[in-house]
Amino acid sequence: MTALVERAGAPPAHRAPSRRGWTGARLAPYLFVGPALLLFAAFKLYPIAWSFWLSLFKTDGALQTFAGAANYRRLVADPLFWSALGNTATILLVQVPLMLALAIALAVALNSPLLAVKGFIRLGFFMPMVTGLVAYGLLFAVLLNPQSGLVNWALGLAGIGPVPWLTHGLWAKVAVGLALTWHYTGYNAVIYLSRLQALPADHYDAAAVDGAGAWQRFRHVTLPGLRPVMLLTIVMSTIGTLQLFDEPYVMTGGGPDNSTMTLGLYLYANGFKFFDFGYASAIAYALTVIIGILGVVQFKVLGERS
């Protein structure tokens, strides 16, 4: 009887989890994530790895021979690669700052309490972003046609001679920059506007009480408040510009005289025009390294101030 009482009062022995319970508790998350991981591996990781392996081969017609780092050495000595990099850098250093400055000014204007029908105006500035890249590239190619374009026709009415938008090296870069600015300014302005609307109004009231004018409030309140999203838009614009392809391909085809040949367009030409996939893969990895370096620098320089 005593033994029975002691056994009844003792804590129950720990039971090992059943195999079914372990499977349901531990394996279920992997079953849910598994399809996404498989798709990511099939359509992201495998092409990235295969592209690197392909960059180590030299393509000669249908024959591919292992060449090691020969494609990368060729890249360093390729003047057209450096020309494409220079064209891309020019667009990055000129068009992107102008576009982001316009986006900030537009966001400040759209945030004004004096502006009526804000929703309609915001939608109007954001609509270019909805337009397809090829569609708006064709639109600008037609508008900026040196012979029959609407822009030169309007300039002619003002007494200004025709501008060789797509047939002169400098003006072709300007044309591509105008198209990019039209397409992406409203998108970045909406990002800045969302941040402006989250800034406390007390900061502006305190600055006004201290005697700060409109410019001082913009400089000491608005710009510091925009720094986190400025970092975001700068990094995104840098990555997008370094990968620029659609606009120069549709508007100029990389011409005239390779003046609008970008890294993305040069990569495409080597891979799908000359079928030199090894060299195209080397260009892709060089572009990846450039984007990575610029991204790290931008986060180091701008991220510490945000």
Coordinates of C-alpha atoms in Angstrom, one line a residue, residues 15-289:
R15 CA 7.9 11.0 -22.0
A16 CA 10.0 11.2 -25.1
P17 CA 8.3 13.1 -27.9
S18 CA 6.7 10.9 -30.4
R19 CA 8.1 10.9 -34.0
R20 CA 4.9 12.3 -35.2
G21 CA 5.0 15.2 -32.8
W22 CA 8.6 16.0 -33.7
T23 CA 7.7 16.0 -37.3
G24 CA 4.8 18.3 -36.9
A25 CA 6.6 20.8 -34.7
R26 CA 10.0 20.9 -36.2
L27 CA 9.5 20.1 -39.8
A28 CA 6.4 22.2 -40.6
P29 CA 8.3 25.6 -41.0
Y30 CA 10.7 24.0 -43.5
L31 CA 7.8 22.6 -45.4
F32 CA 6.3 26.0 -45.7
V33 CA 9.6 27.7 -46.6
G34 CA 10.8 24.9 -48.8
P35 CA 9.0 25.8 -52.0
A36 CA 10.3 29.4 -51.9
L37 CA 13.8 28.2 -51.1
L38 CA 13.7 25.7 -54.1
L39 CA 12.5 28.5 -56.4
F40 CA 15.2 30.8 -55.1
A41 CA 17.9 28.2 -55.6
A42 CA 16.6 27.3 -59.1
F43 CA 16.1 30.8 -60.4
K44 CA 18.7 32.8 -58.4
L45 CA 21.5 30.8 -56.9
Y46 CA 22.0 28.4 -59.8
P47 CA 22.2 31.2 -62.5
I48 CA 24.6 33.2 -60.3
A49 CA 26.9 30.2 -59.8
W50 CA 26.6 29.1 -63.4
S51 CA 27.3 32.6 -64.6
F52 CA 30.6 32.7 -62.6
W53 CA 31.6 29.3 -63.9
L54 CA 30.8 30.5 -67.5
S55 CA 33.0 33.6 -67.0
L56 CA 36.0 31.2 -66.8
F57 CA 35.4 29.9 -70.3
K58 CA 36.2 31.4 -73.7
T59 CA 33.6 31.1 -76.3
D60 CA 34.6 30.5 -79.9
G61 CA 31.5 29.9 -82.0
A62 CA 29.9 26.8 -80.5
L63 CA 33.1 25.7 -78.8
Q64 CA 33.8 26.7 -75.2
T65 CA 37.3 26.2 -73.7
F66 CA 38.4 26.8 -70.2
A67 CA 40.4 30.0 -70.0
G68 CA 40.6 30.8 -66.3
A69 CA 40.8 34.5 -65.6
A70 CA 41.4 35.4 -69.3
N71 CA 38.0 37.1 -69.6
Y72 CA 38.8 39.3 -66.7
R73 CA 42.1 40.2 -68.1
R74 CA 40.4 41.0 -71.3
L75 CA 38.0 43.2 -69.4
V76 CA 40.8 45.4 -68.0
A77 CA 42.3 46.0 -71.4
D78 CA 39.0 46.5 -73.3
P79 CA 38.6 50.2 -74.2
L80 CA 34.9 49.8 -75.0
F81 CA 34.2 48.4 -71.5
W82 CA 35.8 51.5 -70.0
S83 CA 33.9 53.7 -72.4
A84 CA 30.6 52.1 -71.3
L85 CA 31.7 52.5 -67.7
G86 CA 32.4 56.2 -68.3
N87 CA 29.0 56.7 -70.0
T88 CA 27.3 55.0 -67.1
A89 CA 29.2 57.1 -64.6
T90 CA 28.4 60.3 -66.4
I91 CA 24.7 59.6 -66.2
L92 CA 25.1 58.5 -62.5
L93 CA 27.0 61.6 -61.5
V94 CA 24.9 64.2 -63.4
Q95 CA 21.3 62.8 -63.8
V96 CA 20.8 61.2 -60.5
P97 CA 21.7 64.2 -58.3
L98 CA 19.5 66.5 -60.5
M99 CA 16.6 64.0 -60.3
L100 CA 16.8 63.6 -56.6
A101 CA 17.0 67.4 -56.0
L102 CA 13.9 67.8 -58.2
A103 CA 12.2 65.0 -56.2
I104 CA 12.9 66.7 -52.9
A105 CA 11.7 70.1 -54.2
L106 CA 8.6 68.4 -55.6
A107 CA 7.9 66.6 -52.3
V108 CA 8.2 69.8 -50.3
A109 CA 5.8 71.5 -52.7
L110 CA 3.3 68.6 -52.5
N111 CA 3.5 68.7 -48.7
S112 CA 2.5 72.4 -48.6
P113 CA -0.9 73.0 -46.8
L114 CA -1.6 75.7 -49.3
L115 CA -1.8 73.2 -52.2
A116 CA -5.3 72.2 -53.3
V117 CA -6.3 68.8 -54.8
K118 CA -3.1 67.2 -53.5
G119 CA -4.2 63.6 -54.3
F120 CA -4.8 64.3 -57.9
I121 CA -1.5 66.2 -58.3
R122 CA 0.5 63.5 -56.6
L123 CA -1.1 60.9 -58.8
G124 CA -0.1 62.9 -61.9
F125 CA 3.5 63.0 -60.9
F126 CA 3.6 59.3 -60.0
M127 CA 1.9 58.1 -63.2
P128 CA 5.1 58.1 -65.3
M129 CA 6.5 55.3 -63.0
V130 CA 3.6 53.1 -64.1
T131 CA 4.5 53.5 -67.7
G132 CA 6.5 50.5 -69.1
L133 CA 10.2 51.1 -69.8
V134 CA 10.1 50.2 -73.4
A135 CA 6.9 52.3 -73.9
Y136 CA 8.2 55.5 -72.5
G137 CA 11.6 54.9 -74.2
L138 CA 9.8 54.8 -77.6
L139 CA 7.7 57.8 -76.6
F140 CA 10.9 59.9 -76.0
A141 CA 12.5 58.6 -79.1
V142 CA 9.5 59.9 -81.1
L143 CA 9.3 63.2 -79.2
L144 CA 13.1 63.9 -79.5
N145 CA 13.4 62.8 -83.2
P146 CA 15.7 65.4 -84.7
Q147 CA 13.7 65.6 -88.0
S148 CA 10.1 65.2 -87.0
G149 CA 10.0 65.3 -83.2
L150 CA 7.5 67.4 -81.4
V151 CA 10.3 69.0 -79.2
N152 CA 12.3 70.3 -82.1
W153 CA 9.0 71.6 -83.7
A154 CA 8.2 73.5 -80.5
L155 CA 11.8 74.9 -80.3
G156 CA 11.4 76.0 -83.9
L157 CA 8.4 78.0 -83.0
A158 CA 10.5 79.8 -80.4
G159 CA 13.2 80.5 -83.0
I160 CA 15.6 77.9 -81.8
G161 CA 17.3 75.6 -84.4
P162 CA 16.8 71.9 -84.4
V163 CA 18.7 70.0 -81.7
P164 CA 20.4 66.7 -82.7
W165 CA 19.0 64.9 -79.7
L166 CA 19.7 61.4 -80.8
T167 CA 22.4 61.9 -83.4
H168 CA 25.0 63.8 -81.3
G169 CA 27.0 62.2 -78.5
L170 CA 26.4 64.9 -75.9
W171 CA 22.7 65.5 -76.8
A172 CA 22.0 61.7 -76.8
K173 CA 23.2 61.5 -73.2
V174 CA 21.0 64.5 -72.4
A175 CA 18.0 62.8 -74.1
V176 CA 18.5 59.6 -72.0
G177 CA 18.9 61.7 -68.9
L178 CA 15.6 63.6 -69.6
A179 CA 13.8 60.3 -70.1
L180 CA 15.1 58.9 -66.8
T181 CA 14.3 62.1 -64.9
W182 CA 10.7 62.2 -66.3
H183 CA 10.2 58.6 -65.3
Y184 CA 11.7 58.4 -61.8
T185 CA 11.3 61.9 -60.3
G186 CA 7.7 61.4 -59.2
Y187 CA 8.5 58.0 -57.7
N188 CA 11.3 59.4 -55.5
A189 CA 9.1 62.4 -54.7
V190 CA 6.4 60.1 -53.3
I191 CA 9.1 58.4 -51.1
Y192 CA 10.3 61.8 -49.8
L193 CA 6.7 63.0 -49.3
S194 CA 5.9 60.0 -47.1
R195 CA 8.9 60.8 -44.9
L196 CA 7.9 64.5 -44.7
Q197 CA 4.4 63.7 -43.6
A198 CA 5.9 61.6 -40.7
L199 CA 8.1 64.5 -39.4
P200 CA 6.7 66.1 -36.2
A201 CA 5.2 69.6 -36.8
D202 CA 6.6 70.6 -33.4
H203 CA 10.1 70.8 -35.0
Y204 CA 9.0 73.4 -37.5
D205 CA 7.0 75.3 -34.9
A206 CA 10.1 75.4 -32.6
A207 CA 12.3 76.6 -35.5
A208 CA 9.8 79.3 -36.4
V209 CA 9.7 80.5 -32.8
D210 CA 13.5 80.8 -32.8
G211 CA 13.2 83.0 -35.8
A212 CA 14.3 80.5 -38.5
G213 CA 13.2 81.5 -42.0
A214 CA 11.9 79.1 -44.7
W215 CA 15.3 78.3 -46.0
Q216 CA 16.7 77.7 -42.5
R217 CA 13.8 75.4 -41.6
F218 CA 14.4 73.5 -44.8
R219 CA 18.1 73.2 -44.2
H220 CA 18.0 72.3 -40.5
V221 CA 14.7 70.5 -40.1
T222 CA 13.6 69.1 -43.5
L223 CA 16.9 67.8 -44.9
P224 CA 18.0 66.1 -41.6
G225 CA 14.6 64.5 -41.4
L226 CA 15.0 63.2 -45.0
R227 CA 18.4 61.7 -44.6
P228 CA 17.2 58.0 -44.0
V229 CA 15.1 58.0 -47.2
M230 CA 17.8 60.0 -49.0
L231 CA 20.2 57.1 -48.4
L232 CA 17.5 54.7 -49.7
T233 CA 16.9 56.6 -52.9
I234 CA 20.6 57.3 -53.5
V235 CA 21.4 53.6 -53.2
M236 CA 18.4 52.5 -55.3
S237 CA 19.2 55.1 -58.0
T238 CA 22.8 54.1 -58.1
I239 CA 22.0 50.4 -58.6
G240 CA 19.4 51.2 -61.2
T241 CA 21.7 53.5 -63.2
L242 CA 24.6 51.1 -63.2
Q243 CA 22.2 48.5 -64.6
L244 CA 20.7 50.9 -67.1
F245 CA 19.7 49.1 -70.3
D246 CA 16.1 49.7 -71.6
E247 CA 16.3 53.5 -72.3
P248 CA 19.5 53.6 -74.3
Y249 CA 18.6 50.4 -76.1
V250 CA 15.2 51.7 -77.2
M251 CA 16.2 55.4 -77.8
T252 CA 19.7 55.2 -79.3
G253 CA 20.8 51.6 -79.5
G254 CA 24.0 52.7 -77.7
G255 CA 24.9 55.3 -80.3
P256 CA 25.9 57.5 -81.8
D257 CA 29.5 56.3 -81.8
N258 CA 28.9 54.3 -78.5
S259 CA 28.2 57.6 -76.7
T260 CA 25.3 56.1 -74.8
M261 CA 26.7 52.6 -74.5
T262 CA 26.1 51.6 -70.9
L263 CA 27.4 48.6 -69.0
G264 CA 24.1 46.9 -69.2
L265 CA 23.9 47.4 -72.9
Y266 CA 27.4 46.3 -73.5
L267 CA 26.8 43.1 -71.5
Y268 CA 23.7 42.4 -73.6
A269 CA 25.6 43.0 -76.8
N270 CA 28.3 40.5 -75.9
G271 CA 25.9 37.9 -74.7
F272 CA 23.0 38.0 -77.1
K273 CA 24.5 39.7 -80.2
F274 CA 28.0 38.2 -80.3
F275 CA 27.1 35.1 -78.2
D276 CA 30.2 35.5 -76.1
F277 CA 28.6 34.4 -72.9
G278 CA 31.9 33.9 -71.1
Y279 CA 32.9 37.5 -71.6
A280 CA 29.3 38.8 -70.9
S281 CA 29.4 36.8 -67.6
A282 CA 32.7 38.5 -66.7
I283 CA 31.1 41.9 -67.3
A284 CA 28.2 41.0 -65.1
Y285 CA 30.5 40.1 -62.2
A286 CA 32.5 43.2 -62.7
L287 CA 29.3 45.2 -62.6
T288 CA 28.3 43.3 -59.4
V289 CA 31.6 44.2 -57.7

